[in-house]
Structure formats: structure tokens, C-alpha cells
XYZ file of C-alpha atoms in Angstrom:
591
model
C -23.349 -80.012 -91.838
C -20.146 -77.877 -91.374
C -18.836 -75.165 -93.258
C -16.265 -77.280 -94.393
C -18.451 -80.111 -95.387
C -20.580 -77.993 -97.486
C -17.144 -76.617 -99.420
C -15.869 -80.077 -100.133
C -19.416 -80.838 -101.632
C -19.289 -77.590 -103.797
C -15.637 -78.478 -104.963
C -17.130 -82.615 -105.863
C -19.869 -80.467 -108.227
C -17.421 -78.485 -109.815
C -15.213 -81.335 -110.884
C -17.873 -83.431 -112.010
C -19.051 -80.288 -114.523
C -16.214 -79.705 -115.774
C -15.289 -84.081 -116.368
C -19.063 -83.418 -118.467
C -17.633 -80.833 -120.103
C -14.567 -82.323 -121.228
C -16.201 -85.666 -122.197
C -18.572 -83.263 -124.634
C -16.060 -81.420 -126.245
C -14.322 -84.983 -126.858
C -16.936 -86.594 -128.238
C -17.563 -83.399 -130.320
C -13.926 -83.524 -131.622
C -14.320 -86.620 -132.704
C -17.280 -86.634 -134.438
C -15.977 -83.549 -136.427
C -13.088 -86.066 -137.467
C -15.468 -88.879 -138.770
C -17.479 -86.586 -140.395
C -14.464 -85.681 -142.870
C -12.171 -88.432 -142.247
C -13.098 -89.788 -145.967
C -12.722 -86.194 -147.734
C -9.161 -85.170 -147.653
C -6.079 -87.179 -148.488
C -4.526 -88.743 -145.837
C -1.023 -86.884 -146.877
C -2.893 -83.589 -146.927
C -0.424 -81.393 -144.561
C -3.339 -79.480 -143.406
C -5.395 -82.497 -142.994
C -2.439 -84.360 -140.811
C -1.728 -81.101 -138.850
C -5.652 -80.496 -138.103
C -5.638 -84.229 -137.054
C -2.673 -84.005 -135.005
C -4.443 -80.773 -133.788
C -6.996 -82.906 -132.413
C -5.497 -86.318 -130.934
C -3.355 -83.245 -128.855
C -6.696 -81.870 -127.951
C -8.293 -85.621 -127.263
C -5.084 -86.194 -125.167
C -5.620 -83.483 -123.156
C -9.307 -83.819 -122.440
C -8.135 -87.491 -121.825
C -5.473 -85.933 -118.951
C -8.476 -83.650 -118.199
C -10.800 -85.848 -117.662
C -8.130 -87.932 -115.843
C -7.084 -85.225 -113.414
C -10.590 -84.484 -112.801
C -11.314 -88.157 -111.968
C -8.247 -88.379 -109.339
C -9.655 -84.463 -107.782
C -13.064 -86.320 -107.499
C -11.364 -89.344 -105.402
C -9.589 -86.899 -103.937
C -12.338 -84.853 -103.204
C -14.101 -87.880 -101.969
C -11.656 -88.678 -99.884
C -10.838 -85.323 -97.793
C -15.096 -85.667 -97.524
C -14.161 -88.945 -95.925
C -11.683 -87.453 -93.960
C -13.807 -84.137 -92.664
C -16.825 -86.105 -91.786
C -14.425 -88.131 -89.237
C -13.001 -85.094 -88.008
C -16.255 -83.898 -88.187
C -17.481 -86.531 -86.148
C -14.190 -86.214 -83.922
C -14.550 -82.871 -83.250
C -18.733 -83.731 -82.419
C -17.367 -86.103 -80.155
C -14.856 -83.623 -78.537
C -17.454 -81.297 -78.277
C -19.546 -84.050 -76.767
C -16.478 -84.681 -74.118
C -16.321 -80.880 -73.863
C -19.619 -79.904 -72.928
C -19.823 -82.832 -70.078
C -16.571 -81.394 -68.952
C -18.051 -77.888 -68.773
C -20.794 -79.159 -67.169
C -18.851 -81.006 -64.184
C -16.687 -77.645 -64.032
C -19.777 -76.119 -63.403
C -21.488 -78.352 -61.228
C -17.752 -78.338 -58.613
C -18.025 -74.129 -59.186
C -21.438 -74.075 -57.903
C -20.225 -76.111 -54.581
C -17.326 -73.961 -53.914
C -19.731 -71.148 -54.586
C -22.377 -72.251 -51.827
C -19.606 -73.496 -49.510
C -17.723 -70.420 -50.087
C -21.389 -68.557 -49.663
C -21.709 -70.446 -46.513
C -18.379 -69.738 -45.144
C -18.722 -65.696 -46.191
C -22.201 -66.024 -44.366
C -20.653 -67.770 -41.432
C -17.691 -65.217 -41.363
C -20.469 -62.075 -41.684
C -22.262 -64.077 -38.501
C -19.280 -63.977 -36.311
C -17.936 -60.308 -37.607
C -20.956 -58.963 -36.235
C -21.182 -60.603 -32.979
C -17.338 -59.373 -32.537
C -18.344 -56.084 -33.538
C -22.081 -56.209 -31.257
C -19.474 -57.483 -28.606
C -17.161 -54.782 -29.432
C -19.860 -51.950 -29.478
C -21.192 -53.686 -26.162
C -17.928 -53.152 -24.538
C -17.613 -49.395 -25.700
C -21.263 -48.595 -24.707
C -20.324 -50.072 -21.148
C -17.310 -47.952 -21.103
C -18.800 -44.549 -22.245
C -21.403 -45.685 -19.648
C -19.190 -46.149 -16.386
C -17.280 -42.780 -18.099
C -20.410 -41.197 -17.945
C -21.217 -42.485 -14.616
C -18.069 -41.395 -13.373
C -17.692 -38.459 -14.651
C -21.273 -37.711 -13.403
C -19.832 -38.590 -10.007
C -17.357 -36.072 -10.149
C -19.467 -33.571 -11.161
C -21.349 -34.065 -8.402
C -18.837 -34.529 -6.119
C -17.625 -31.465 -7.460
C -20.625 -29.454 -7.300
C -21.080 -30.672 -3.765
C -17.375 -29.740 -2.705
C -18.531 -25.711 -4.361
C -21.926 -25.917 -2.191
C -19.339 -26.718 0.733
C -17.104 -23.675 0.045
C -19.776 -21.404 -0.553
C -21.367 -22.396 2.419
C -17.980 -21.978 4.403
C -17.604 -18.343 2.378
C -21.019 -16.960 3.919
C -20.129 -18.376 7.484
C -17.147 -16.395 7.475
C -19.462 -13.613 5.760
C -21.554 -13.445 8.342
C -18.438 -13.776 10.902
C -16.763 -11.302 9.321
C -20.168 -9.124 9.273
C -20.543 -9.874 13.496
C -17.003 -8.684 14.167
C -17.404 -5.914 12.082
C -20.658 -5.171 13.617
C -18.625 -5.989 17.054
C -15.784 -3.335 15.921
C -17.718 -1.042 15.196
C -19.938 -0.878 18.785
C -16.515 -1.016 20.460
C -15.578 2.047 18.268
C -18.777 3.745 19.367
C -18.517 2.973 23.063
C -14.746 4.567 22.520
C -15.764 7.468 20.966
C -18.256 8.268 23.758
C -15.637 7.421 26.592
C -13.127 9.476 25.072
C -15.482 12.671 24.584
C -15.991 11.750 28.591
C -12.422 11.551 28.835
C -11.800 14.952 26.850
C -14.444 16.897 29.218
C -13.069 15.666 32.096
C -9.221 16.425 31.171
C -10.736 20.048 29.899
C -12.238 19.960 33.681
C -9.144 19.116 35.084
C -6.790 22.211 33.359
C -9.595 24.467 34.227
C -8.533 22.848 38.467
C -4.624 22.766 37.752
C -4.469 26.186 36.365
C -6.497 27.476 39.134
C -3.959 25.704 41.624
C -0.994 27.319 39.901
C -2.164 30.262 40.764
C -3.141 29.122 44.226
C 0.486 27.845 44.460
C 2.347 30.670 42.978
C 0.614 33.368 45.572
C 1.088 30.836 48.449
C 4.976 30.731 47.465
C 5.172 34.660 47.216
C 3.527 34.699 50.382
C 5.595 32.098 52.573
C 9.215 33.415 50.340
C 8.282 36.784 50.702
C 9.529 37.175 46.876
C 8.116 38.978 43.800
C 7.999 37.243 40.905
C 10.673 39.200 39.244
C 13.080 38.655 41.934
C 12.113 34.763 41.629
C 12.355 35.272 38.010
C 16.597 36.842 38.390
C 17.806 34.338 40.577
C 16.027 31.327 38.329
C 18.135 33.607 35.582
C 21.364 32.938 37.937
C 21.083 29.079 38.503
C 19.799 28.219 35.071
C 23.463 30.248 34.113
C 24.950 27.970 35.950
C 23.389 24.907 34.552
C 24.149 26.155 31.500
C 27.974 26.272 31.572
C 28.239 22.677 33.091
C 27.086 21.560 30.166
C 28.747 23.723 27.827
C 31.365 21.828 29.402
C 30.131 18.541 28.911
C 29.616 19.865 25.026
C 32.899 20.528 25.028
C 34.199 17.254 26.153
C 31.412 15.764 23.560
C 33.314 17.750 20.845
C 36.661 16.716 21.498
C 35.180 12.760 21.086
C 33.551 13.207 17.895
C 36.895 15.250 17.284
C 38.579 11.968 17.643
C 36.053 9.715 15.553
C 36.054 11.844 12.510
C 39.354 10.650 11.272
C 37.059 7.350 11.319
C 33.884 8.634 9.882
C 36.410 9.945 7.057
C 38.148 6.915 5.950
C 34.561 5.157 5.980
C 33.307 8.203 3.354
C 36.268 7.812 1.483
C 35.879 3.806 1.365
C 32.240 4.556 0.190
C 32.656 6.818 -2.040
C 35.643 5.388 -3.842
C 32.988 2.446 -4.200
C 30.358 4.177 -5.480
C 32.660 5.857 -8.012
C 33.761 2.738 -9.643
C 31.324 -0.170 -8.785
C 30.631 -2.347 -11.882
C 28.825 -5.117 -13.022
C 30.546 -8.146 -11.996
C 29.488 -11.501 -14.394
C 29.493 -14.911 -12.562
C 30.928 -17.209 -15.333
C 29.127 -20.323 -15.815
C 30.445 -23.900 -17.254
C 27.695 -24.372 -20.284
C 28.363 -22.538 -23.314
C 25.777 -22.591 -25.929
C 26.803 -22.821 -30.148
C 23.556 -22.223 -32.539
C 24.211 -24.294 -35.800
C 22.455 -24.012 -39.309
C 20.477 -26.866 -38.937
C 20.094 -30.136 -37.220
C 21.726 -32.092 -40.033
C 24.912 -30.571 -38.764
C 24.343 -32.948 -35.420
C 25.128 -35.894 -37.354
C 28.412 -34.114 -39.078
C 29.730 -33.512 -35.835
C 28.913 -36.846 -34.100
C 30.194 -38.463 -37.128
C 30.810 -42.116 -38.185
C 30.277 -44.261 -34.878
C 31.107 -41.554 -32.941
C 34.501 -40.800 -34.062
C 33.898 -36.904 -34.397
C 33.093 -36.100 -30.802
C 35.555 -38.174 -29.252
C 38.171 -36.670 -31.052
C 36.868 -33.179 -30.327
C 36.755 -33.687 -26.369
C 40.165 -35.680 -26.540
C 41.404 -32.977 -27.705
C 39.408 -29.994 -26.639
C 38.959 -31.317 -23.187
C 35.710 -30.133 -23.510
C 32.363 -32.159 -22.873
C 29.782 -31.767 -26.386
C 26.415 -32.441 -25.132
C 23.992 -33.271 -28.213
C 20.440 -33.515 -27.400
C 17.112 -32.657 -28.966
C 17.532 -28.456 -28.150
C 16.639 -27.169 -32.070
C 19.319 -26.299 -34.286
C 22.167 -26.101 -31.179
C 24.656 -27.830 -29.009
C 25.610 -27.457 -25.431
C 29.671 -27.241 -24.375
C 30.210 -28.350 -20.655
C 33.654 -27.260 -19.082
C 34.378 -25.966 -16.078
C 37.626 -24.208 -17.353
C 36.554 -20.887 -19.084
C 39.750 -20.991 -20.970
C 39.041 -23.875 -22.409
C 35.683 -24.094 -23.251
C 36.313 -20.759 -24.959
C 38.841 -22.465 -26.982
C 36.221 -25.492 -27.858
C 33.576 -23.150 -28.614
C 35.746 -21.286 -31.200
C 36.984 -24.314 -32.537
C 33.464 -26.285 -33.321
C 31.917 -22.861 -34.534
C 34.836 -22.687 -37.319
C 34.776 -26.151 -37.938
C 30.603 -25.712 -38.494
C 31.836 -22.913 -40.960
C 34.274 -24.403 -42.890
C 32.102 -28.032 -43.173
C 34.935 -30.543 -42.931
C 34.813 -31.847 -39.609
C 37.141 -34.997 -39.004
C 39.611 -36.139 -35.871
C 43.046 -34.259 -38.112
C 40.838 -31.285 -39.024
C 39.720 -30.645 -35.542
C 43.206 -30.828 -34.272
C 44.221 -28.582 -36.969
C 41.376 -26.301 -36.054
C 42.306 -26.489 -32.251
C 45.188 -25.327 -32.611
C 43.926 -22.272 -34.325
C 41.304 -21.221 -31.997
C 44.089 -21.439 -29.530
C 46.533 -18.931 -30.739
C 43.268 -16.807 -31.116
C 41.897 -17.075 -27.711
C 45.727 -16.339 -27.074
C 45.347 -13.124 -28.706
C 41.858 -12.089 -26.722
C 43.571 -12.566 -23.757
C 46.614 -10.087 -24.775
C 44.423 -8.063 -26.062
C 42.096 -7.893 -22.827
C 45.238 -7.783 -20.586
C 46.543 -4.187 -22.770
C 43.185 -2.661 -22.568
C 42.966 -3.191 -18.698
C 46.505 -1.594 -18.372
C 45.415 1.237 -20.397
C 42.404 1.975 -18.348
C 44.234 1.727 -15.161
C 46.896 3.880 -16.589
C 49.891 1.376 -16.193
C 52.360 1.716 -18.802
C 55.487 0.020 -17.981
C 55.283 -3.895 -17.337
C 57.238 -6.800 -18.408
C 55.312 -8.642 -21.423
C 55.368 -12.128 -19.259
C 53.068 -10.079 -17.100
C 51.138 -8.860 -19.433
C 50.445 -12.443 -20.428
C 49.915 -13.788 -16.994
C 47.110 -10.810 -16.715
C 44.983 -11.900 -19.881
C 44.546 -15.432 -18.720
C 42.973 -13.699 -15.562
C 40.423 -12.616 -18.185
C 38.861 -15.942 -18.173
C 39.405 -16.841 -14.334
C 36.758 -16.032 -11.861
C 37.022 -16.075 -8.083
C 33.877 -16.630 -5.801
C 31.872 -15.754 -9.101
C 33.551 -12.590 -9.786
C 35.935 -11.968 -12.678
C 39.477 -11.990 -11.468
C 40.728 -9.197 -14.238
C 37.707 -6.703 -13.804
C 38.339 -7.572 -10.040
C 41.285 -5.760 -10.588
C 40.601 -2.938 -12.466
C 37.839 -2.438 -9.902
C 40.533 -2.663 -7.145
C 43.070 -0.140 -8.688
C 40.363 2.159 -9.207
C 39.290 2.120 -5.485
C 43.058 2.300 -4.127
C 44.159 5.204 -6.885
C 40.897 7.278 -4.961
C 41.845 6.419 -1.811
C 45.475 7.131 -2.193
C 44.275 10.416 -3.620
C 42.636 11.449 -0.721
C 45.362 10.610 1.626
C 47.803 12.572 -0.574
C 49.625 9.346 -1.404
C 51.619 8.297 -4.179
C 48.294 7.149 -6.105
C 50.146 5.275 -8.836
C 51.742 3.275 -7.090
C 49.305 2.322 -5.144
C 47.207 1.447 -7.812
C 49.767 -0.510 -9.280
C 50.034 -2.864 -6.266
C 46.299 -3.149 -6.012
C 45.942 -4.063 -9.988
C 49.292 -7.174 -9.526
C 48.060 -7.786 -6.033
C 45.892 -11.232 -7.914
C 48.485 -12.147 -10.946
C 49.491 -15.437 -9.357
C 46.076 -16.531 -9.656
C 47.119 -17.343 -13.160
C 49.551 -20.008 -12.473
C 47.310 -21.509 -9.653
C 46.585 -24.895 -11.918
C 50.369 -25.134 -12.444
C 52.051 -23.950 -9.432
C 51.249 -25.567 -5.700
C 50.961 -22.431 -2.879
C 48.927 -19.677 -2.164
C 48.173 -16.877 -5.019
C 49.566 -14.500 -2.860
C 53.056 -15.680 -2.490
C 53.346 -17.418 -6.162
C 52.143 -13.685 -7.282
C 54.695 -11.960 -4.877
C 57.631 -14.174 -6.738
C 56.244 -13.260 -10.170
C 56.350 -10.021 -9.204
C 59.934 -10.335 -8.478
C 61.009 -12.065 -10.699
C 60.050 -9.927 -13.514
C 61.548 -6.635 -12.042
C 59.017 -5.245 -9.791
C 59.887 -2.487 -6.636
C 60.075 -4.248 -3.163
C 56.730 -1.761 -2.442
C 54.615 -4.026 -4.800
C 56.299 -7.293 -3.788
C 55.222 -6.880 -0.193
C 51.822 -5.492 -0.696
C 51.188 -8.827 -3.339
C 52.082 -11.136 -0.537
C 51.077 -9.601 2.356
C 47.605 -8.483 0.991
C 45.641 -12.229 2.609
C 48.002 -11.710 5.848
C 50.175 -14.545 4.745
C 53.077 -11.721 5.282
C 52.441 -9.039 7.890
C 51.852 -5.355 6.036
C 54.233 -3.143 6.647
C 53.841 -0.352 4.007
C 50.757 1.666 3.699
C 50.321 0.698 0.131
C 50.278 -3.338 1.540
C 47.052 -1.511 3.929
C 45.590 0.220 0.875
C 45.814 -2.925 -0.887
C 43.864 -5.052 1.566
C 41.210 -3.016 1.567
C 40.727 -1.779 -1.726
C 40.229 -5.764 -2.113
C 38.146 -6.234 0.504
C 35.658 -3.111 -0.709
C 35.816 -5.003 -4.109
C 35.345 -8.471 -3.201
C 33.019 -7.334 -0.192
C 30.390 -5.209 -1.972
C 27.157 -6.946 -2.659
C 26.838 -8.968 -5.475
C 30.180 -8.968 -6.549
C 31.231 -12.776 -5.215
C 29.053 -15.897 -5.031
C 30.699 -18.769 -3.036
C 29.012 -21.590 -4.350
C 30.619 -21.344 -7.918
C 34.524 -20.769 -6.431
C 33.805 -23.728 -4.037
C 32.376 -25.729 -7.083
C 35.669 -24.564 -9.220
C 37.769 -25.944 -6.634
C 36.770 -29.302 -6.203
C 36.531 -29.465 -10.223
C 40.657 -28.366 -9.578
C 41.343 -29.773 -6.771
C 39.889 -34.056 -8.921
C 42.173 -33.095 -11.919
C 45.268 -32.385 -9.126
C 44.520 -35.601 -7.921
C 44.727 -37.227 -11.374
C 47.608 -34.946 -12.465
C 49.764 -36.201 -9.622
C 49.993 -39.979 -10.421
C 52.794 -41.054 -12.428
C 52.879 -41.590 -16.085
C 49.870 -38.891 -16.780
C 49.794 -36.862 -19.673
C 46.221 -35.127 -19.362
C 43.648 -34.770 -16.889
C 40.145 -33.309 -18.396
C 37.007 -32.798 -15.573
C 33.974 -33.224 -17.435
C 29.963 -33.291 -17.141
C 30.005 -30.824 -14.209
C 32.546 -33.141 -12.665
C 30.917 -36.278 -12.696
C 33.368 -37.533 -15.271
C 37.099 -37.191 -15.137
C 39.316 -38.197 -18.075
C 42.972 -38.951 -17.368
C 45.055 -39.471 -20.571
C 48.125 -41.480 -20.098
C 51.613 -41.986 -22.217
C 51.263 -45.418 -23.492
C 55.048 -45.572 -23.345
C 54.726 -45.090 -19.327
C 51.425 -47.064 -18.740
C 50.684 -50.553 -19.556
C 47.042 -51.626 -19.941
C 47.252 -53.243 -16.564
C 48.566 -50.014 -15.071
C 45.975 -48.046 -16.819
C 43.430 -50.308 -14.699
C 45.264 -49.433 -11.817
C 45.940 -45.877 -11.942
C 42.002 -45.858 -12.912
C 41.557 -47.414 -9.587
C 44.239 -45.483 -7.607
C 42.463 -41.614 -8.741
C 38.692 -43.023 -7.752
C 39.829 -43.971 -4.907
C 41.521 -41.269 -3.684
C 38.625 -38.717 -5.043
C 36.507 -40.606 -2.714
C 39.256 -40.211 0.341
C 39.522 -36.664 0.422
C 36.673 -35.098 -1.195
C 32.669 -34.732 -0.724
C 30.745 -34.239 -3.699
C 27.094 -35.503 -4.603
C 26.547 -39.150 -6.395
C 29.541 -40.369 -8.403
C 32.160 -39.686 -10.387
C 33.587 -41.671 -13.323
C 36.773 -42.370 -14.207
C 38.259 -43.073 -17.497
C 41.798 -43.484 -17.772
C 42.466 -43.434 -22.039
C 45.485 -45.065 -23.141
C 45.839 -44.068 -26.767
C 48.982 -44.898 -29.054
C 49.986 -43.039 -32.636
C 52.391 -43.788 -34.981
C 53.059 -41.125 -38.330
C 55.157 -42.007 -41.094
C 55.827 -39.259 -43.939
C 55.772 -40.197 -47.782
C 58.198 -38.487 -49.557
């Protein structure tokens, strides 16, 4: 039986005690009233409360005993009821258990399938892995095998050389062997050689004498009166060529004035030679870190384009640590871009209207180097009086180079060597020294003005106020205009001794310059162009066009037009691109 059977059959027992007890009090109570039912009156007050005392107390043990009587059907009942959920809950237990059962039987078949399928799975894990360890073994085998080969063939190849090494041992030992019996057989014909020439003065001196008595003899001279007149004709001897001494003399006489100018030429070299830098076209900016890379590429690439739109400048990004390369073959400008990205690293804020902003900026202050460079050159040379357009024409020769050598130093160098020159002549040295220094200025405007340097410097010179003496030597100094002065001479060859000395020039940059000038002239020259940029070492030329002047169709043209005209007239290793950018603005200002 169940726990709850047993308490319904402990709660029956109860109620049936306490029904006895009730029905023995009651039958108590009323015996106690027939026992003195006859003694008191019946309108005794005490007698009729005591007896309504009682039939109260009967009452009750009559609702007693009938509440006990419904708890006992009641009780009997909920027995009823738990021994049919007590027989429910056998049979769901019943149910249970055969369900457990089949839930165990189907677990124990997945189990052994699932056994049988691990155990199939192991089987075929380890042949891959026999298979596997089969291959490897093969492979470390014909490694082995091979590498045993080359050992061998290796050790065989040393044998070889070794072998080779003591033939030409032993060759080297025969020859030396050889030498050195060729050396002794010399050594014993000389020492023949030796006595026989000793031998032989021994004979000729004894014939000189023979001789000298046998000329005595047949002359009928002494030996002093020999002696006087070889005294008389050896005199005479002697004075021809004093005269032809003479005539030497008067010759060198004539070179010296030669032999001078070429010590004065080397010595005014000597005096002021200088290092000479050959520019090159990469210039190299070392950032914080490499997150700056992304900064200055920025969103899609907006960044750098801006910055070589405007720059003109090509920004090569790669994977060098913590730097970026800048490409131009202008040193002006690349100057001017390298300035403006290292500020714009500084300051952080790097967007297309900052780096114009910023542009502009490092402008003015390359500006400023250059007029800066320009007064420090005329101070050294010792020029003091010169328009100021001049003065700015000479600092932009501070970034120009010609033939690798720099233009501005080039002519410090070549007042220098003119002022010595002229002062060992007894010239007027500072003027001579002020042609040399001008005789390059039009080198400045050669991207902007067509003719030679010479004559374009010749009409700055001019124009600003200079003497006719400095005019001609400017122009006449490549032979465009015959000299005529001596300070037009000087000129030319205080160049040529600064230009001419080694390492001062290297042809291969200038000639590598000019074509770079020579593809943006072609670009500049078609119609409607606004800016012409040579870029990546001049395999890339940008042409920026008014959009006002050039359609998009045109732009496709003129693209065409400048590639193939590059290809026409010039030579130049694999290709060049051209980009012809066509860009419109519009600005509005809120007020």
C-alpha cells in the first residue's frame, strides 16, 4: 500500500473513535437524566436549565456523531478514490516501465550501430593515416635518396677538383723545377759571359794603347798638342750650339705666355673647386608612423589626387617603413611638395582645401629660400648693386641643375675663377666677375621663354639696366654672338674650367631633364591647356585643361594629339601615359 492509502486508513480509525466516543458520552448523559428524572420538579429552574443543558449536549453529540458518520463516507470514499488512482498510477507505471524499456532497447541499437559506425570510421582513419604515413616515408625516402645523390655527386665533383688542384701542383712544381734549371744554366753562362767581357777590356785597353802610340807615331803629335787642338774644335762645337740654345730660348720665350695662362687656368681652379651635387628626382619624407599612409591616401583616394593635382608632384606609397617617396623631375617643385606634405603630416588635417591652403604656403616659403640663396651668393661673390628682378631670377637657379651640376654654385664657381684670372691679367676683376656670375641667368626663364639661355639672359640683362660689357659677354659666352671684349673671352673660359673639371657635369641627368621639358612643351603648346605635370620619371604626363575651352570629346582628342606627337619627335624607353584631366568648380559664398 501507498503512503497515501495508509493515511486515509489512519484518518477512517480516528473517526470511528471518536463516533464511540460520542455515542458513550450520550448514552452516559442520558442515563444521568433517568436516573433523576423522578426527583426534582419538573418547574425546578435548575432542573429545566440542567435538562436543557443536556438535550444541547445530546444535540451536539447527535451533529457529532453525524459529522463523523458523513467524514467516515467521506473517508471511504477518497479510499475509493486513491485505490483507483492508485491503481491508475500502477497502471501508468506499468505503461511507463514498458516504455522505458523500448527506449532502452532503440538506445542500445543506436549505440551498437553508432559503435559500429565509430569502429568503421576508426578502420578507415587509420588506413588514411597508414596511407598518409606511407606516402611521407616514401618521400623522406626518395629525399634521402636524393639528397644522398647529391652528396655524392658532390663529394665526387671535390675528389675532381682536388685531383685537378695537385695536377696543377705538380705542374706548377715541374715549371718551377724547369725555372729554376734555366736560372742555373743562366747564372753559369753569365759568369762565362762576365769572364769573357773582363777578358775582352783587359784586349781593348791594351789596343788603345796600341792605337794611341801608332797615331803619335804616323801624326807625329804629342799628346798634349793632340790634346790643344781637340781643345780648339770642341770650342767650336761648342758655340754652334750655344747658338742653337739660343734659338731654343727664344721658342720657349714665345710659349711661356702659353704655359702662363694654363698655370693661371689651373690654379684659379684649384683655388675655388667645390663640391658640385647632381640633383636627383626622388625626394624622401620620414613620417611618425605608418598609420599616417592611410591619412594621406585618404577616403578612396581623394587625398593624393588632390595633392599631385595640385602639387604636380607624383606621391609614391609603398611598403618602405614609416616613409613616402616624392617623384618630380622639377626640383622646384618637388621642394614645394615636400614642404607642403611634411606640414600637412604636422598639423594632422590633411584634406583636398587644406592641401591647397598648405600649397600655397610652402610656396611663398620656398619663395623665400630662393631669395635668400640668391643674396648670399651675391654676397660671396661681392656683387652689391643688382636690380631685385635679378635677384629673383638668380634664386630659382638655386634649384636648376645643368648636366648634373647646380646652375647657382656653377656660378659662384665661375666668378671666382674669372675674378683670379682677371687679377692676374691686371684686369678690371669686378667686372669680370660680374659677367661670369649673370653669364647663366636666362636659364631661369628657360620653361617659359623659347631660345637659347644665352640670348634670353643677354635681354634680361638689358632690360634690367646692365653695361653693354655684360650684355655681350652673356650672349656671346656659347658663340651664339662672336666675343669681342676680353671679359666675353674671360667668360667663356672661366665656364668652360667650371663646367669642364671632372666631376662637375654628368650628361645623362641634363639629357634626362630635357626630354622630361621638352613632353610638357609638347603638352603646353596645344590649345585650351591650363597645366602640364611630367610624372613617374616621365612615364606619365598629366595635362590639365580649362573645361570652359575643352569639351570631353576634345579632351579625348587633345589626349590623342600630345601621345602622338611624344611618339613623333622623341625616343625614350617603353611608354608614356597620357592623362588629359578635365576638372570643373563652382564656389558660392554664404553670407
Amino acid at each position: 500500500m501507498s503512503a497515501l492509502e495508509w493515511a486515509l486508513l489512519a484518518a477512517i480509525v480516528g473517526l470511528a473513535a471518536l463516533v464511540l466516543v460520542a455515542i458513550s458520552l450520550g448514552a452516559r448523559a442520558l442515563r444521568r437524566i433517568g436516573t433523576v428524572a423522578g426527583t426534582p420538579p419538573a418547574d425546578d429552574p435548575a432542573f429545566v436549565a440542567e435538562k436543557d443543558r443536556q438535550e444541547q449536549s445530546l444535540a451536539a453529540l447527535r451533529t457529532a456523531a453525524n459529522e463523523a458518520s458523513s467524514s467516515v463516507d467521506t473517508a471511504k470514499s477518497a479510499a475509493a478514490s486513491a485505490r483507483a488512482d492508485a491503481a491508475a498510477a500502477k497502471a501508468e507505471a506499468s505503461a511507463a516501465r514498458a516504455e522505458a524499456q523500448r527506449v532502452l532497447d532503440a538506445a542500445r541499437a543506436e549505440a551498437d550501430t553508432v559503435l559500429e559506425r565509430a569502429h568503421r570510421q576508426a578502420e578507415a582513419d587509420a588506413e588514411q593515416v597508414r596511407a598518409a604515413a606511407r606516402r611521407s616515408g616514401e618521400r623522406e625516402i626518395s629525399l634521402l635518396a636524393s639528397t644522398t645523390r647529391e652528396q655524392a655527386a658532390e663529394v665526387e665533383r671535390r675528389a675532381q677538383r682536388m685531383d685537378e688542384r695537385e695536377r696543377l701542383h705538380t705542374e706548377e712544381v715541374e715549371r718551377l723545377a724547369e725555372r729554376e734549371r734555366r736560372l742555373t744554366a743562366s747564372a753559369a753562362e753569365l759568369a762565362a759571359r762576365k769572364a769573357a767581357l773582363v777578358a775582352r777590356e783587359a784586349a781593348l785597353a791594351e789596343a788603345e794603347e796600341q792605337r794611341k802610340k801608332e797615331l803619335e807615331r804616323i801624326a807625329g803629335l804629342t799628346a798634349e798638342t793632340a790634346r790643344a787642338e781637340l781643345v780648339e774644335a770642341i770650342e767650336g762645337q761648342a758655340k754652334r750650339e750655344a747658338a742653337i740654345l739660343v734659338r731654343d730660348i727664344e721658342s720657349d720665350a714665345r710659349n711661356t705666355a702659353e704655359q702662363r695662362a694654363r698655370h693661371i687656368v689651373v690654379d684659379a681652379i684649384q683655388r675655388v673647386a667645390s663640391e658640385q651635387t647632381a640633383e636627383s628626382v626622388v625626394s624622401v619624407l620620414h613620417l611618425p608612423g605608418d598609420e599616417m599612409k592611410g591619412r594621406i591616401i585618404g577616403r578612396e583616394g581623394r587625398n593624393i589626387r588632390a595633392f599631385e593635382s595640385v602639387t604636380g608632384v607624383n606621391l609614391i606609397i609603398d611598403d618602405t617603413p614609416e616613409a613616402v617617396l616624392l617623384s618630380c623631375f622639377d626640383p622646384v617643385r618637388r621642394e614645394i611638395g615636400r614642404l607642403t606634405l611634411e606640414k600637412l603630416v604636422l598639423d594632422g588635417r590633411i584634406h583636398p582645401h587644406r592641401i591647397e591652403e598648405v600649397f600655397e604656403t610652402a610656396k611663398h616659403e620656398v619663395e623665400r629660400l630662393c631669395q635668400r640663396a640668391a643674396e648670399d651668393a651675391l654676397v660671396e661673390v661681392g656683387i652689391t648693386e643688382i636690380h631685385p628682378e635679378m635677384v629673383s631670377l638668380l634664386g630659382r637657379l638655386r634649384y636648376r641643375t645643368s648636366y648634373g651640376q647646380n646652375v647657382l654654385k656653377h656660378l659662384v664657381e665661375t666668378a671666382h675663377i674669372a675674378g683670379i684670372m682677371a687679377a692676374e691679367l691686371r684686369l678690371d676683376a669686378p667686372m669680370i666677375k660680374r659677367c661670369a656670375f649673370l653669364h647663366d641667368i636666362g636659364k631661369a626663364l628657360t620653361h617659359e621663354v623659347e631660345g637659347s639661355h644665352a640670348l634670353i639672359g643677354a635681354d634680361l640683362a638689358r632690360k634690367y639696366g646692365e653695361v653693354e660689357e655684360v650684355v655681350h659677354a652673356i650672349e656671346a659666352h656659347h658663340n651664339e654672338v662672336q666675343p669681342q671684349t676680353i671679359e666675353a673671352v674671360l667668360t667663356q673660359a672661366s665656364d668652360a674650367c667650371s663646367g669642364g673639371r671632372p666631376g662637375a657635369r654628368r650628361e645623362s641627368l641634363e639629357a634626362y631633364v630635357k626630354r622630361l621639358e621638352r613632353i610638357e612643351e609638347i603638352a603646353a603648346g596645344k590649345s585650351g591647356v591650363e597645366k602640364v605635370f611630367a610624372m613617374q620619371a616621365g612615364r606619365e604626363i598629366r595635362v590639365m585643361v580649362k573645361p570652359d575651352d575643352v569639351d570631353e570629346i576634345g579632351a579625348a582628342v587633345l589626349a590623342r594629339d600630345v601621345a602622338k606627337q611624344i611618339e613623333e619627335e622623341l625616343t625614350y624607353p617603353g611608354q608614356i601615359r597620357v592623362t588629359v584631366v578635365r576638372e570643373s568648380r563652382v564656389t558660392e559664398i554664404a553670407r
